[in-house]
PDB file of C-alpha atoms in Angstrom:
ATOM      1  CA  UNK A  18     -70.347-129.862 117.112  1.00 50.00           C
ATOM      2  CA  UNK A  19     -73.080-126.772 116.571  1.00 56.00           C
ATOM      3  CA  UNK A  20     -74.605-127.091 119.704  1.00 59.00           C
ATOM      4  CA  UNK A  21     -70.766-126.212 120.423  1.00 69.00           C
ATOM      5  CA  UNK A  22     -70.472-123.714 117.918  1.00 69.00           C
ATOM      6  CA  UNK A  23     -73.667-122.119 119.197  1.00 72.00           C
ATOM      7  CA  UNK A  24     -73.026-121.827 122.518  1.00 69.00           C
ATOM      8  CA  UNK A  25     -68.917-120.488 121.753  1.00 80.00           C
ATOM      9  CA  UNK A  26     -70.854-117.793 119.717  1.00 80.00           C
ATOM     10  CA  UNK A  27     -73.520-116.957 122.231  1.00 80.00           C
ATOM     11  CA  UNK A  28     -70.428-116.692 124.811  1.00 82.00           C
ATOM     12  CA  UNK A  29     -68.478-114.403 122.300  1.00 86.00           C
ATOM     13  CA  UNK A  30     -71.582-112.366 121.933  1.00 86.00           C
ATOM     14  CA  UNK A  31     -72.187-112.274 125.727  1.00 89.00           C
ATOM     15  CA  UNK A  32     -68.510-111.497 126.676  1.00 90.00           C
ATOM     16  CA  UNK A  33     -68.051-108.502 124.026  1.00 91.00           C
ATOM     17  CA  UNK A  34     -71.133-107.011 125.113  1.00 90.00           C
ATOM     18  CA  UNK A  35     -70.600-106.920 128.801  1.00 91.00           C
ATOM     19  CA  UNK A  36     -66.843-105.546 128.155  1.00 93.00           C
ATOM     20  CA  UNK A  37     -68.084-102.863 125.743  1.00 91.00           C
ATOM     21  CA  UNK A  38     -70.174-101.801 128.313  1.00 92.00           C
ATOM     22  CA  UNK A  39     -67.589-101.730 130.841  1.00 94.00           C
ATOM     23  CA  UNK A  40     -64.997 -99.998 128.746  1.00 94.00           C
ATOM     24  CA  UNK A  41     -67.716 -97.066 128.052  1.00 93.00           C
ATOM     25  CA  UNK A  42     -68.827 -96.164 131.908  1.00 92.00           C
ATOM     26  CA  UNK A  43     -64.819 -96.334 132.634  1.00 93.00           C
ATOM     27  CA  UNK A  44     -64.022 -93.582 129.643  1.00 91.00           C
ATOM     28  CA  UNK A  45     -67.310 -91.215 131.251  1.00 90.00           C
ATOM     29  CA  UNK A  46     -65.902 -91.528 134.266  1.00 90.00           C
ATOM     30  CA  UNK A  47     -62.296 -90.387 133.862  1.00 90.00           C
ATOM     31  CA  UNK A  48     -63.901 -87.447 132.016  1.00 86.00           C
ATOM     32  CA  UNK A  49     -66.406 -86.877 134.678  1.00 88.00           C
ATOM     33  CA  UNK A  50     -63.173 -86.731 136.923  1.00 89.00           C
ATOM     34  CA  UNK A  51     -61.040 -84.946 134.915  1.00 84.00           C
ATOM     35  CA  UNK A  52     -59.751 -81.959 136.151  1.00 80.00           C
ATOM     36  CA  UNK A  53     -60.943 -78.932 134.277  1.00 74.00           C
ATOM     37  CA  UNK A  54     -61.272 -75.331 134.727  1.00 81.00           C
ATOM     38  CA  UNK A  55     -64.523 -73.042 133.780  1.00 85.00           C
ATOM     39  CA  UNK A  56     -62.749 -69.543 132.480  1.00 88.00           C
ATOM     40  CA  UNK A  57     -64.277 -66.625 133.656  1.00 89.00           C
ATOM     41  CA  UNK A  58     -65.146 -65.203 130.832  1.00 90.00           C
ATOM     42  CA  UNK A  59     -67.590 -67.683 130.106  1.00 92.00           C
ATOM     43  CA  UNK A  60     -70.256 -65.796 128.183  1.00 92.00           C
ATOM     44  CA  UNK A  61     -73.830 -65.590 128.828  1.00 93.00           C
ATOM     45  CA  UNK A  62     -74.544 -68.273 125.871  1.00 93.00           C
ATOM     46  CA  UNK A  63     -71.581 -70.690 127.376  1.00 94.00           C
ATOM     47  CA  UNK A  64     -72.876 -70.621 130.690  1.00 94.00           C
ATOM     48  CA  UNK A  65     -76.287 -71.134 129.976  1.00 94.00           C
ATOM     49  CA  UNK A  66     -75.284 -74.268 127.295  1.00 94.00           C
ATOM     50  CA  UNK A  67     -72.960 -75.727 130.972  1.00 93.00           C
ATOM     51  CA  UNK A  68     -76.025 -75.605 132.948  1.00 92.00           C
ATOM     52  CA  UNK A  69     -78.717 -76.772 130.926  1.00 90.00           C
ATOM     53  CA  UNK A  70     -77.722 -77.047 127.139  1.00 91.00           C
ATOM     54  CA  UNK A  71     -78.210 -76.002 123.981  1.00 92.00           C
ATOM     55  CA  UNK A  72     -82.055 -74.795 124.537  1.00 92.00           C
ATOM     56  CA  UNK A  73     -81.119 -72.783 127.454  1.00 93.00           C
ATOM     57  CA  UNK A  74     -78.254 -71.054 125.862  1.00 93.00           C
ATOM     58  CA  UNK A  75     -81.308 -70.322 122.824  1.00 93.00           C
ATOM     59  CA  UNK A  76     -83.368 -69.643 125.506  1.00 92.00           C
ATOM     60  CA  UNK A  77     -81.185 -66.629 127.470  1.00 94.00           C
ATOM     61  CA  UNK A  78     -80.018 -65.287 124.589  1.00 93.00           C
ATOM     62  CA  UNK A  79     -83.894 -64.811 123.896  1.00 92.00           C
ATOM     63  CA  UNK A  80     -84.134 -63.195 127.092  1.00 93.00           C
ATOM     64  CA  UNK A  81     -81.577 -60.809 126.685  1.00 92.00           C
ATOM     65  CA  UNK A  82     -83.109 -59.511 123.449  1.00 91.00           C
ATOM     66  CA  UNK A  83     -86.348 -58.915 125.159  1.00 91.00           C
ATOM     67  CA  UNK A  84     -84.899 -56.916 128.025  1.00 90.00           C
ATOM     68  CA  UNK A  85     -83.134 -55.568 125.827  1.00 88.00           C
ATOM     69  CA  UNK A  86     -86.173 -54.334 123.147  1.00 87.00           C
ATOM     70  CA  UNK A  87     -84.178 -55.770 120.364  1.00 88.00           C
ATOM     71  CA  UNK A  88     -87.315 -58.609 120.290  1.00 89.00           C
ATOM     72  CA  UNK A  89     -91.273 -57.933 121.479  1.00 90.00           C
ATOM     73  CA  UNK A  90     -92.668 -60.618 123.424  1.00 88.00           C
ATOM     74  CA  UNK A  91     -96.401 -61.009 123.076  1.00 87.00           C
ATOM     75  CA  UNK A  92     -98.454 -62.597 126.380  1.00 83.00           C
ATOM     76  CA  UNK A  93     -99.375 -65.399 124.003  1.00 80.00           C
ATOM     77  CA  UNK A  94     -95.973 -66.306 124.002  1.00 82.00           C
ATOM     78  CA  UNK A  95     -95.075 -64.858 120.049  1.00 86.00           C
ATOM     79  CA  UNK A  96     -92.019 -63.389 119.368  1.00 88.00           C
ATOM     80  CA  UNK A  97     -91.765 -60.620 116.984  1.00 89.00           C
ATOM     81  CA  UNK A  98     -88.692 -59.076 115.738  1.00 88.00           C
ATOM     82  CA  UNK A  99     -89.012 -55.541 114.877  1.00 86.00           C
ATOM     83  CA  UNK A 100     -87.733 -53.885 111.464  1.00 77.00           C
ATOM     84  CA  UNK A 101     -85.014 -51.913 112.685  1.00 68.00           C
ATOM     85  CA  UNK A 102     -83.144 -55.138 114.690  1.00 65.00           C
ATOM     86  CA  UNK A 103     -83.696 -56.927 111.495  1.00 60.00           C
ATOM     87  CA  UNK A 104     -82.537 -54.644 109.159  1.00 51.00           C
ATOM     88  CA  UNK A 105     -79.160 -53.290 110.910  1.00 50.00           C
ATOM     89  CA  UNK A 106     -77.880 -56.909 110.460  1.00 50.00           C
ATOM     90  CA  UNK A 107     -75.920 -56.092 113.992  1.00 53.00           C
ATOM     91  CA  UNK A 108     -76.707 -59.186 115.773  1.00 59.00           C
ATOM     92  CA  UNK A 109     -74.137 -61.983 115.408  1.00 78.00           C
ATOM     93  CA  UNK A 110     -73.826 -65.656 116.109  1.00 87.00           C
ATOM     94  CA  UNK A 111     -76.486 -66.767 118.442  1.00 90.00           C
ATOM     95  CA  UNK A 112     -78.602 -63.735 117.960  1.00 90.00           C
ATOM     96  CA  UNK A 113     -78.655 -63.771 114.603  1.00 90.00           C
ATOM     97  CA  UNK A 114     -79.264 -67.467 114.120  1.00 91.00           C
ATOM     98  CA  UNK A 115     -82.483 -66.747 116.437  1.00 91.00           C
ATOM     99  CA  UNK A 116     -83.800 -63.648 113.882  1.00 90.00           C
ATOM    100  CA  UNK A 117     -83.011 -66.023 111.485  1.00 90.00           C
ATOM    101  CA  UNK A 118     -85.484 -68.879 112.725  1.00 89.00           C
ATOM    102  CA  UNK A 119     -87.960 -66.411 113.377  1.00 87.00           C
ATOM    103  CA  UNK A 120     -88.345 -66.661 109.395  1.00 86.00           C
ATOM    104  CA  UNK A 121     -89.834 -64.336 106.548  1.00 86.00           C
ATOM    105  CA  UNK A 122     -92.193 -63.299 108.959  1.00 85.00           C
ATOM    106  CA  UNK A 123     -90.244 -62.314 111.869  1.00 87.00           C
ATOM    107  CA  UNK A 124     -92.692 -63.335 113.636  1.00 87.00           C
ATOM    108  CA  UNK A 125     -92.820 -66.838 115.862  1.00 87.00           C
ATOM    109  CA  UNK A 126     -94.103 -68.856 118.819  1.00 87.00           C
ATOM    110  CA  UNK A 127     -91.641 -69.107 121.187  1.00 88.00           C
ATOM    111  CA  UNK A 128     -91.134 -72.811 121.697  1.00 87.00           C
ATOM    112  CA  UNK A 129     -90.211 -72.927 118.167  1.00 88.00           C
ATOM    113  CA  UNK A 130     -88.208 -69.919 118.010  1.00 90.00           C
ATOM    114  CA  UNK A 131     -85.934 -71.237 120.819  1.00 91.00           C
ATOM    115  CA  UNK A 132     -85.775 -74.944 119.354  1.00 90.00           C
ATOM    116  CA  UNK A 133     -84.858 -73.388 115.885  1.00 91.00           C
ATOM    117  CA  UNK A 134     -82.089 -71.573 117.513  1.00 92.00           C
ATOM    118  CA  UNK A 135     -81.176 -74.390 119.948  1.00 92.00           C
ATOM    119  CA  UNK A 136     -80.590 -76.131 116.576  1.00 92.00           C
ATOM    120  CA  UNK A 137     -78.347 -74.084 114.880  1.00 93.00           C
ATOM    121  CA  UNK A 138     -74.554 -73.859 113.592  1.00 93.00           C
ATOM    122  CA  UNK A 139     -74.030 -70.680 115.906  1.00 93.00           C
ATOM    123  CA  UNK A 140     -75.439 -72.337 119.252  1.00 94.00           C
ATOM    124  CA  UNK A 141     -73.677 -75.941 118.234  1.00 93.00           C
ATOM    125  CA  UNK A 142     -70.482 -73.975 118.190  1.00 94.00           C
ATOM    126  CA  UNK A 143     -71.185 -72.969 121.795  1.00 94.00           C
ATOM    127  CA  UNK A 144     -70.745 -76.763 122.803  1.00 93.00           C
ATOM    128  CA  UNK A 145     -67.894 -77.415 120.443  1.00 93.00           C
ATOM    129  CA  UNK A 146     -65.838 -74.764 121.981  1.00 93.00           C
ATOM    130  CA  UNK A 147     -67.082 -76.239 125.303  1.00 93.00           C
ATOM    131  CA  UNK A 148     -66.321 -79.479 124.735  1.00 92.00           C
ATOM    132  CA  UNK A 149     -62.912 -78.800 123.008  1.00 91.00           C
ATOM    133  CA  UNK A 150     -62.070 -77.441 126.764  1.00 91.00           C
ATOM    134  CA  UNK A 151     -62.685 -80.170 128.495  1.00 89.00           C
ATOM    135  CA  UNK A 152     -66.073 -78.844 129.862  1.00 91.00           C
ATOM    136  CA  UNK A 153     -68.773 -81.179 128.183  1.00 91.00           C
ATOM    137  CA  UNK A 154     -68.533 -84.531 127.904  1.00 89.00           C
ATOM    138  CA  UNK A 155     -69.012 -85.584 124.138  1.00 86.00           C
ATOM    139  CA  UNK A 156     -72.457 -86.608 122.662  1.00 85.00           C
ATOM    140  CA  UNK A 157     -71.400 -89.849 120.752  1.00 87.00           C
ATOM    141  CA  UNK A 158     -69.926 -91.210 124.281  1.00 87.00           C
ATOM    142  CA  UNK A 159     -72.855 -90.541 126.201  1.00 87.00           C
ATOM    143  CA  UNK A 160     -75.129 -92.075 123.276  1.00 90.00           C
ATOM    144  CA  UNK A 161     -72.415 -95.311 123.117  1.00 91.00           C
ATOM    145  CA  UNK A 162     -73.587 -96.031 127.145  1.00 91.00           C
ATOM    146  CA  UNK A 163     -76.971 -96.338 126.050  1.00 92.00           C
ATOM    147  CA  UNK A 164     -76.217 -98.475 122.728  1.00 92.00           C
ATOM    148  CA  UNK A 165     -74.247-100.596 124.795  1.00 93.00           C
ATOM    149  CA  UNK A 166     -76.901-101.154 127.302  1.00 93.00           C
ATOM    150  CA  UNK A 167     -79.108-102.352 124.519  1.00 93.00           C
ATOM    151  CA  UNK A 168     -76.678-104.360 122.876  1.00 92.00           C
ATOM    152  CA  UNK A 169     -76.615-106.651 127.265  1.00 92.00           C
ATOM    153  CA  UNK A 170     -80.087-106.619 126.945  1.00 93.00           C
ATOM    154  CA  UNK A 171     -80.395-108.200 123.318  1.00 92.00           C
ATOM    155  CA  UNK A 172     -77.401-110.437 124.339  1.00 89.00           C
ATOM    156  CA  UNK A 173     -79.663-112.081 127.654  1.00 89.00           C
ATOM    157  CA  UNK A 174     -82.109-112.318 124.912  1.00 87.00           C
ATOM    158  CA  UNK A 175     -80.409-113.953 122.395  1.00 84.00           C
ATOM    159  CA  UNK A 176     -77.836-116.323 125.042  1.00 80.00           C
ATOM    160  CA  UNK A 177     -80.531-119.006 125.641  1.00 82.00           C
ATOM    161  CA  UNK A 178     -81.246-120.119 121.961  1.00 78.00           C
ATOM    162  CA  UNK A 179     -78.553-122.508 121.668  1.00 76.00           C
ATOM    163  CA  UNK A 180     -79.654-124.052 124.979  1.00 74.00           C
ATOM    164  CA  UNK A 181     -83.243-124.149 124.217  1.00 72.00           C
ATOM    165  CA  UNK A 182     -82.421-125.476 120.822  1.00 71.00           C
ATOM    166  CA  UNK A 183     -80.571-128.358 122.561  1.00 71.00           C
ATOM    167  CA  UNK A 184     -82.808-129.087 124.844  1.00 69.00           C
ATOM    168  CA  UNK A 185     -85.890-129.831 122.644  1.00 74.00           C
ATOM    169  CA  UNK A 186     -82.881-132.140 120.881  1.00 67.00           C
ATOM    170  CA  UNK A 187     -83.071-134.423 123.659  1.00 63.00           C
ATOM    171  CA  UNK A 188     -79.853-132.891 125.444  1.00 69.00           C
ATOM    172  CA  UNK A 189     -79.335-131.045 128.489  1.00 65.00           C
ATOM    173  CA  UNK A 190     -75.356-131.037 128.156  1.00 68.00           C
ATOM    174  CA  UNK A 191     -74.790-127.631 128.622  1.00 66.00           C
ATOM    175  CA  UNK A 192     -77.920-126.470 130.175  1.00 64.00           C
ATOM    176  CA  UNK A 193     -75.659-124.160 132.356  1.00 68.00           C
ATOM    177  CA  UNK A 194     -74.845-121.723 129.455  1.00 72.00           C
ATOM    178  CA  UNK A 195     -78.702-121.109 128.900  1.00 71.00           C
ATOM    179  CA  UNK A 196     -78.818-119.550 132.774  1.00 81.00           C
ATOM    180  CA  UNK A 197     -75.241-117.710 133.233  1.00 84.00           C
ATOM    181  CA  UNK A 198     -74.706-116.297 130.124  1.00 85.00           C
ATOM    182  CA  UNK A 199     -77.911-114.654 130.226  1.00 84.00           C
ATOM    183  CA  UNK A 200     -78.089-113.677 134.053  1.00 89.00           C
ATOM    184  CA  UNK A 201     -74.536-112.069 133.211  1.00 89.00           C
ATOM    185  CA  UNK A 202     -75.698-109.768 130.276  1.00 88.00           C
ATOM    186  CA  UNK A 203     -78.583-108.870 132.417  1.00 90.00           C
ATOM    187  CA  UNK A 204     -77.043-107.868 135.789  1.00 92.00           C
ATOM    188  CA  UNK A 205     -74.028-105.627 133.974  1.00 91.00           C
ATOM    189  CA  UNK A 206     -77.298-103.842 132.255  1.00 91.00           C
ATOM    190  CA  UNK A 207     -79.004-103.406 135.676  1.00 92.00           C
ATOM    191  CA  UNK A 208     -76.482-102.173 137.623  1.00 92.00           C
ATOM    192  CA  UNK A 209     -74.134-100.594 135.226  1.00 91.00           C
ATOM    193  CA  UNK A 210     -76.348 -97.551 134.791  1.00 90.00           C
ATOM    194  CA  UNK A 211     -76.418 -95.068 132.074  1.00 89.00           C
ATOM    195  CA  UNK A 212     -74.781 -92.328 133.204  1.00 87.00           C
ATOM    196  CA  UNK A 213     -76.958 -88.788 133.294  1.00 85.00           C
ATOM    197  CA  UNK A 214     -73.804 -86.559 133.738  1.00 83.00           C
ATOM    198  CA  UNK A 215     -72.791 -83.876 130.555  1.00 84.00           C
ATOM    199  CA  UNK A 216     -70.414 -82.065 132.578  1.00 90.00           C
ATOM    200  CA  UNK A 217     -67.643 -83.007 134.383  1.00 91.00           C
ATOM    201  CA  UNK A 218     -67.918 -83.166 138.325  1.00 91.00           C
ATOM    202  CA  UNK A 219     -65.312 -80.016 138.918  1.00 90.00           C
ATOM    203  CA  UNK A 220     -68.061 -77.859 136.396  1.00 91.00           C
ATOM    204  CA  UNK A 221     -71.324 -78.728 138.249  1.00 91.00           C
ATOM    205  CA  UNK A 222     -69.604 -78.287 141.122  1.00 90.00           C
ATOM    206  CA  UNK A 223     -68.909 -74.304 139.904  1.00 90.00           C
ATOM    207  CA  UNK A 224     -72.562 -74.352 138.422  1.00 92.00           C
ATOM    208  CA  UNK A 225     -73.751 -74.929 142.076  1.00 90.00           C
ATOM    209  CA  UNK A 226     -71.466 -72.645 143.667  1.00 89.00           C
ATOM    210  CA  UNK A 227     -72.924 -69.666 141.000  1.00 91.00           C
ATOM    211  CA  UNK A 228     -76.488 -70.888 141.523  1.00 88.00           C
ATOM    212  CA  UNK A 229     -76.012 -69.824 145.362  1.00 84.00           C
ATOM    213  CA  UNK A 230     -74.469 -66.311 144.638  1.00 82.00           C
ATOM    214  CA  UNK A 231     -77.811 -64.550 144.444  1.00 79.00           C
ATOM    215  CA  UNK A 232     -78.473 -65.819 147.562  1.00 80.00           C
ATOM    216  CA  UNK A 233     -75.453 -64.796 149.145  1.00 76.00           C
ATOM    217  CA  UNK A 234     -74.841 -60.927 150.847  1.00 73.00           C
ATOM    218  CA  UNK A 235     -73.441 -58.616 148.381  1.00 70.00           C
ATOM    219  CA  UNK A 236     -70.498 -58.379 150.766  1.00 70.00           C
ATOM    220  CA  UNK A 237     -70.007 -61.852 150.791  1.00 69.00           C
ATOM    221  CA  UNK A 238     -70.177 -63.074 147.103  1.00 72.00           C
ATOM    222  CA  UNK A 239     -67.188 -64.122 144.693  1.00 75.00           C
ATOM    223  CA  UNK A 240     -64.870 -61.587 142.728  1.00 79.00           C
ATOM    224  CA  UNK A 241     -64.397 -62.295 139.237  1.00 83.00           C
ATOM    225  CA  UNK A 242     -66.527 -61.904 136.365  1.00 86.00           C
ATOM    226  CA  UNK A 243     -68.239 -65.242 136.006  1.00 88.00           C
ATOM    227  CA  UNK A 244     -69.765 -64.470 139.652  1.00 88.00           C
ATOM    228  CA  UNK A 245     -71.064 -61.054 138.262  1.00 89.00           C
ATOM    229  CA  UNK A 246     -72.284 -62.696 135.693  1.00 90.00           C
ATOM    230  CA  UNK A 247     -74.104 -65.086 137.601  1.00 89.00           C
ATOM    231  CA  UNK A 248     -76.298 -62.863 139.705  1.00 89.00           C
ATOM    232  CA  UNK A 249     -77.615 -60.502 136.683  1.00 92.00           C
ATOM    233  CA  UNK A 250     -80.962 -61.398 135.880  1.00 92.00           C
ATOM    234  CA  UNK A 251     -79.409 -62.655 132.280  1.00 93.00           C
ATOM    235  CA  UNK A 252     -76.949 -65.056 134.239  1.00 93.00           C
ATOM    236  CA  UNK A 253     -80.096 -65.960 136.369  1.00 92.00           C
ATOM    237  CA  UNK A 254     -81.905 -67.088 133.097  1.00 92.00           C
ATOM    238  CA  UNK A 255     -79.086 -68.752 132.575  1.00 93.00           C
ATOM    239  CA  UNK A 256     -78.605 -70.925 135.514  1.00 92.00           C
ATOM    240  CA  UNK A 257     -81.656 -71.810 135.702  1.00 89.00           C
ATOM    241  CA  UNK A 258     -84.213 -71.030 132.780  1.00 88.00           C
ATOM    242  CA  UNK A 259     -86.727 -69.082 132.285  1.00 88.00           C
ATOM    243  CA  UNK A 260     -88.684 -70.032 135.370  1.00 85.00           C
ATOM    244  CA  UNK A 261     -85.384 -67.935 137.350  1.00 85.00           C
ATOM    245  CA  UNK A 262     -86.229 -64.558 135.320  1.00 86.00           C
ATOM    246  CA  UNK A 263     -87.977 -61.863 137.607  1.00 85.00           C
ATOM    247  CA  UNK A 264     -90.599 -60.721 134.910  1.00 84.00           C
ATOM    248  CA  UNK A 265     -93.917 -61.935 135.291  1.00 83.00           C
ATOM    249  CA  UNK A 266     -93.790 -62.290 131.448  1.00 82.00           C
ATOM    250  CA  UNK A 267     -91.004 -65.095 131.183  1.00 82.00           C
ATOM    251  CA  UNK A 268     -92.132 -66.904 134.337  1.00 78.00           C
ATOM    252  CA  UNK A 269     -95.758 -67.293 132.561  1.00 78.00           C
ATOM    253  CA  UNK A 270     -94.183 -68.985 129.513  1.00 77.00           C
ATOM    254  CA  UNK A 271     -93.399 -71.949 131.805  1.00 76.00           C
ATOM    255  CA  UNK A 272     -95.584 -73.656 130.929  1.00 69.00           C
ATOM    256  CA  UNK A 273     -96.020 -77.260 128.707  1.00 66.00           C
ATOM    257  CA  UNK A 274     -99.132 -75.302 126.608  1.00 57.00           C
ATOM    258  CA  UNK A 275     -96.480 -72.726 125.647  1.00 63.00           C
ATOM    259  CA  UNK A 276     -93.628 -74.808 124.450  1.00 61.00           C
ATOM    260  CA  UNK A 277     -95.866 -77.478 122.746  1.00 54.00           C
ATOM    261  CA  UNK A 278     -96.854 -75.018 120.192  1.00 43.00           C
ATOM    262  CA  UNK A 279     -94.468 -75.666 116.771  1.00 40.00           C
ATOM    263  CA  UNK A 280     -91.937 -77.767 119.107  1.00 41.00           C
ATOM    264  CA  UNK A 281     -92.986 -81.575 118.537  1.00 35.00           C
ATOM    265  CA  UNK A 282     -89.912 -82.010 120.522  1.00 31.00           C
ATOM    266  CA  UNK A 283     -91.733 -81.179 123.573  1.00 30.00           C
ATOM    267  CA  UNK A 284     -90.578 -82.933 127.076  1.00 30.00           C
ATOM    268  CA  UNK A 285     -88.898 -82.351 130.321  1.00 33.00           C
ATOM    269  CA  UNK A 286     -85.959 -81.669 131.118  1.00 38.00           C
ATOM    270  CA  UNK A 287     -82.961 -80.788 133.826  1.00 37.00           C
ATOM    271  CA  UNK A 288     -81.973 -77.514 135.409  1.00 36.00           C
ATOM    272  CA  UNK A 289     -79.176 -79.121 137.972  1.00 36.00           C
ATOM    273  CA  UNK A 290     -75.627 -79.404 136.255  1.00 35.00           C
ATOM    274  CA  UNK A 291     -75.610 -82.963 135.727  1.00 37.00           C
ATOM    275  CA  UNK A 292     -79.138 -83.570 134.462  1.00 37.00           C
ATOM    276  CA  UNK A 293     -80.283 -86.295 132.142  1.00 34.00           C
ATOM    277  CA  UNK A 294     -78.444 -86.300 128.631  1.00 32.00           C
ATOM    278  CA  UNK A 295     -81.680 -87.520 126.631  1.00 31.00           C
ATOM    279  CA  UNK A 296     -84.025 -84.281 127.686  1.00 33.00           C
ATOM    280  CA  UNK A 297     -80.783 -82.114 127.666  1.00 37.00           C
ATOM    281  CA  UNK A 298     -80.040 -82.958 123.979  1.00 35.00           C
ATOM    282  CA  UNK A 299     -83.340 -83.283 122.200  1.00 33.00           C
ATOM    283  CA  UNK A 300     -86.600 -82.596 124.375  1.00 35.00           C
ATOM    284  CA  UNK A 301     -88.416 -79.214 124.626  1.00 42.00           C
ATOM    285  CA  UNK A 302     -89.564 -76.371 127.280  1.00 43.00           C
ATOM    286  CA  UNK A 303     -87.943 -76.809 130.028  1.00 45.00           C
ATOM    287  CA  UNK A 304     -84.624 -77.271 129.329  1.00 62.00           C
ATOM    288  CA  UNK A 305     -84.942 -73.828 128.296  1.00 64.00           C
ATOM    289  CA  UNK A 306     -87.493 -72.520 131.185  1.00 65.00           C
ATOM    290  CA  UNK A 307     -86.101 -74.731 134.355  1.00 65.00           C
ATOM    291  CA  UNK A 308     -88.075 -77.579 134.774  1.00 48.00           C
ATOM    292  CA  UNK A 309     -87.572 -80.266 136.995  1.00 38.00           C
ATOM    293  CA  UNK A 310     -85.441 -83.769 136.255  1.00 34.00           C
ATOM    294  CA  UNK A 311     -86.600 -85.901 133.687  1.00 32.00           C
ATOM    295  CA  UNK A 312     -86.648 -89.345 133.020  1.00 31.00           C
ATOM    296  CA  UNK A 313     -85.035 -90.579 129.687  1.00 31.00           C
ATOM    297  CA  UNK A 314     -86.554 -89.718 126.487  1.00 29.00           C
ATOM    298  CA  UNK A 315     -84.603 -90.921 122.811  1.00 32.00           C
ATOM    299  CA  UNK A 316     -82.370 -88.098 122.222  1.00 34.00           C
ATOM    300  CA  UNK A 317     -80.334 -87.247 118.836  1.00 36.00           C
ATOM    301  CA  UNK A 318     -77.659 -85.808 121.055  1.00 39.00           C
ATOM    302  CA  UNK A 319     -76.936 -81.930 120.563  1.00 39.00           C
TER     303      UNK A 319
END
């Protein structure tokens, strides 16, 4: 009777785990296929948080205070923000949350500067308004894939105690349960992947098609403001990091060395509109400067 017991809650365990898992990669992918539409008055800051989150939103609005002298960029990568911007008190939501992390000093490395404002209320209001829209998918699901994957593996751990227990009593009864319960946790993990997407496929889609306008004729690009947008150097930045700027200066920060300083969160990160939802959420430079795909890191979410 508790070698049945065992082996009814090993099966309970097994069952709920591989049907969690299930019901998660179905929700991500309705909203991966929902239909959604990117407005075209997407600001710099929204843009930038679409195609490569919440440090490259910190990141380009960076940029456009340096272009714009409102910030002094130093070759060692220091960021110092000059009495008069400070004083005025004209900046407003993601500026002034990055003059604000800059501290008493106004003065700070820029890999800590940008994960400062990365981490603020102004720039995690940039995601809420995207993902009210429809445009982002929402942290907690994307973390729930991952917990759920955990949960199969722990399960194919845990499915051939009762089996191993009865064997070593002498019987091999239900020897079965030891082999299929586990080998069933363990293939839904393995082939029921994470998934890496934030956006939904109709958004990277329009990321892509933007990322292409610079290359594009004059004559031949898209009307409307977001396209306008998208082949300024700040919509550059934004599409693709720092590494897409045309100054010498912000290409040269694109580098590990630079981002490490003050940023313990340093890692890779994605620059293509899907990318991978562990570096996009909580790793360091260059999600912000444009650094090639990353492999999964623990993330906190955004």
């Amino acid at each position: 009777m508790l070698y049945e017991g065992l082996h009814l809650a090993a099966l309970v365990l097994t069952a709920g785990a591989i049907g969690y898992r299930l019901v998660v990669a179905a929700r991500i992918e309705m909203m991966l296929r929902a239909e959604g539409t990117v407005r075209e008055d997407l600001s710099a800051e929204e843009l930038a948080f679409l195609a490569g989150g919440p440090r490259r939103a910190a990141a380009t609005v960076l940029f456009r205070m340096v272009r714009q002298g409102r910030l002094v960029l130093a070759e060692d990568g220091t960021v110092t923000v000059p009495d008069g911007v400070y004083a005025t008190g004209a900046a407003a939501g993601a500026e002034a949350a990055l003059i604000e992390a800059a501290g008493i000093s106004r003065s700070e490395r820029v890999g800590k500067l940008v994960a400062g404002t990365a981490a603020s209320r102004a720039v995690r209001a940039v995601g809420d308004r995207l993902r009210a829209e429809g445009l982002l998918i929402r942290p907690a699901l994307r973390r729930g894939q991952y917990r759920a994957r955990r949960l199969l593996w722990w399960s194919a751990a845990l499915a051939p105690v009762p089996t191993v227990w009865e064997l070593t009593a002498g019987s091999a009864d239900r020897w079965w349960a030891g082999v299929i319960l586990p080998a069933g946790a363990a293939a839904t993990a393995m082939l029921v992947k994470p998934s890496p997407a934030w956006v939904p496929y109709r958004v990277r889609s329009t990321l892509d098609i933007l990322r292409g306008e610079r290359e594009r004729p004059a004559a031949w690009r898209r009307t409307g403001a977001l396209a306008a947008l998208a082949v300024t150097p700040v919509g550059a930045v934004a599409l693709g990091g720092l590494s897409a700027a045309q100054e010498p200066e912000f290409r040269e920060l694109v580098t590990p060395e630079t981002w490490r300083a003050g940023d313990p969160a340093f890692g890779d990160a994605p620059t293509t509109g899907l990318g991978t939802f562990a570096h996009w959420g909580s790793c360091g430079y260059a999600g912000a400067c444009g650094g090639g795909d990353g492999g999964g890191c623990g993330s906190t979410g955004d």
